[in-house]
């Protein structure tokens, strides 16, 4: 068994949909990329909807994002970074924080 972690399916879906916001991505293609059933892909879409995403689904065309959450969304940020060639950067999203500088200092002090 390989030590390489599997990509987060939600990030993969968001990355594929984010490549061209006007284009549709078929559920079959997402199913193939993820190696899961189309029902499982649909369940991921439902999770993302609950978190503030809105999708348009068109028969025989697929899905596209029509609205992303207004609040920072960790999976969406990671998907955008991957697509923008920022690589595998770490992202931390907080509902609230005392100070971003203090958090950076805490992160650096633990070897982040």
CSV table of C-alpha atoms in Angstrom, one decimal:
chain,number,residue,atom,x,y,z
A,1,UNK,CA,0.0,0.0,0.0
A,2,UNK,CA,1.3,3.4,-1.0
A,3,UNK,CA,2.0,6.1,1.6
A,4,UNK,CA,0.6,8.8,-0.7
A,5,UNK,CA,-2.7,10.1,0.7
A,6,UNK,CA,-5.7,10.0,-1.5
A,7,UNK,CA,-6.9,13.5,-2.5
A,8,UNK,CA,-9.9,14.8,-0.7
A,9,UNK,CA,-12.9,14.1,-3.1
A,10,UNK,CA,-14.6,17.4,-2.3
A,11,UNK,CA,-11.5,19.3,-3.2
A,12,UNK,CA,-11.2,17.3,-6.4
A,13,UNK,CA,-14.8,18.1,-7.3
A,14,UNK,CA,-14.4,21.8,-6.6
A,15,UNK,CA,-11.1,21.9,-8.5
A,16,UNK,CA,-12.7,20.3,-11.6
A,17,UNK,CA,-15.7,22.7,-11.4
A,18,UNK,CA,-13.4,25.7,-10.8
A,19,UNK,CA,-11.2,25.1,-13.9
A,20,UNK,CA,-13.8,26.9,-16.0
A,21,UNK,CA,-16.7,28.4,-14.0
A,22,UNK,CA,-18.9,28.6,-17.1
A,23,UNK,CA,-18.4,25.0,-18.2
A,24,UNK,CA,-20.3,22.0,-17.0
A,25,UNK,CA,-18.5,18.9,-15.6
A,26,UNK,CA,-20.3,15.6,-16.0
A,27,UNK,CA,-21.2,13.5,-13.0
A,28,UNK,CA,-19.8,10.5,-14.9
A,29,UNK,CA,-16.4,12.2,-15.3
A,30,UNK,CA,-16.3,13.1,-11.6
A,31,UNK,CA,-17.3,9.5,-10.8
A,32,UNK,CA,-14.4,8.2,-12.9
A,33,UNK,CA,-11.8,10.7,-11.6
A,34,UNK,CA,-12.8,9.8,-8.0
A,35,UNK,CA,-13.3,6.1,-8.5
A,36,UNK,CA,-16.7,6.2,-6.8
A,37,UNK,CA,-20.3,5.8,-7.9
A,38,UNK,CA,-22.4,8.7,-9.3
A,39,UNK,CA,-24.5,8.4,-6.2
A,40,UNK,CA,-21.4,9.0,-4.0
A,41,UNK,CA,-20.6,12.1,-6.2
A,42,UNK,CA,-24.1,13.3,-5.6
A,43,UNK,CA,-23.7,12.9,-1.9
A,44,UNK,CA,-20.6,15.1,-2.0
A,45,UNK,CA,-22.6,17.7,-3.8
A,46,UNK,CA,-25.2,17.6,-1.1
A,47,UNK,CA,-22.5,18.1,1.6
A,48,UNK,CA,-21.2,21.1,-0.3
A,49,UNK,CA,-24.7,22.5,-0.8
A,50,UNK,CA,-25.2,22.3,3.0
A,51,UNK,CA,-22.0,24.4,3.4
A,52,UNK,CA,-23.2,27.2,1.1
A,53,UNK,CA,-22.3,26.2,-2.4
A,54,UNK,CA,-25.0,26.4,-5.1
A,55,UNK,CA,-24.7,24.2,-8.2
A,56,UNK,CA,-26.6,24.1,-11.5
A,57,UNK,CA,-27.2,20.6,-12.8
A,58,UNK,CA,-28.2,20.2,-16.4
A,59,UNK,CA,-29.2,16.9,-17.9
A,60,UNK,CA,-26.6,15.4,-20.2
A,61,UNK,CA,-24.2,18.3,-19.5
A,62,UNK,CA,-23.3,18.0,-15.8
A,63,UNK,CA,-22.8,20.4,-13.0
A,64,UNK,CA,-21.3,23.8,-12.6
A,65,UNK,CA,-20.9,26.2,-9.6
A,66,UNK,CA,-23.2,29.1,-9.6
A,67,UNK,CA,-22.4,30.4,-6.1
A,68,UNK,CA,-19.6,29.8,-3.6
A,69,UNK,CA,-20.0,30.5,0.1
A,70,UNK,CA,-19.3,34.1,1.2
A,71,UNK,CA,-17.3,32.8,4.2
A,72,UNK,CA,-13.8,31.3,3.7
A,73,UNK,CA,-14.3,27.6,2.9
A,74,UNK,CA,-11.2,25.4,3.4
A,75,UNK,CA,-11.9,22.9,0.6
A,76,UNK,CA,-12.7,25.7,-1.9
A,77,UNK,CA,-9.5,27.6,-1.0
A,78,UNK,CA,-7.4,24.4,-1.4
A,79,UNK,CA,-9.1,23.7,-4.8
A,80,UNK,CA,-8.3,27.2,-6.0
A,81,UNK,CA,-4.7,27.0,-4.8
A,82,UNK,CA,-4.1,23.7,-6.6
A,83,UNK,CA,-5.5,25.1,-9.8
A,84,UNK,CA,-3.4,28.2,-9.4
A,85,UNK,CA,-0.1,26.2,-9.1
A,86,UNK,CA,0.4,27.2,-5.5
A,87,UNK,CA,1.0,23.5,-4.8
A,88,UNK,CA,0.2,21.7,-1.6
A,89,UNK,CA,0.0,24.6,0.8
A,90,UNK,CA,-1.5,24.3,4.2
A,91,UNK,CA,-4.7,26.3,4.8
A,92,UNK,CA,-6.3,27.0,8.2
A,93,UNK,CA,-9.7,28.6,8.3
A,94,UNK,CA,-11.0,30.0,11.6
A,95,UNK,CA,-14.5,31.3,12.5
A,96,UNK,CA,-12.8,33.9,14.5
A,97,UNK,CA,-9.2,34.5,15.7
A,98,UNK,CA,-7.5,36.8,18.3
A,99,UNK,CA,-4.8,37.9,15.9
A,100,UNK,CA,-3.5,36.6,12.6
A,101,UNK,CA,0.1,37.6,13.6
A,102,UNK,CA,-0.3,35.7,16.9
A,103,UNK,CA,-1.6,32.7,15.1
A,104,UNK,CA,1.4,32.8,12.7
A,105,UNK,CA,3.8,33.0,15.7
A,106,UNK,CA,2.0,30.0,17.3
A,107,UNK,CA,2.1,28.1,14.1
A,108,UNK,CA,5.8,28.8,13.5
A,109,UNK,CA,6.7,27.9,17.1
A,110,UNK,CA,5.3,24.4,16.7
A,111,UNK,CA,7.3,23.9,13.5
A,112,UNK,CA,4.3,24.5,11.2
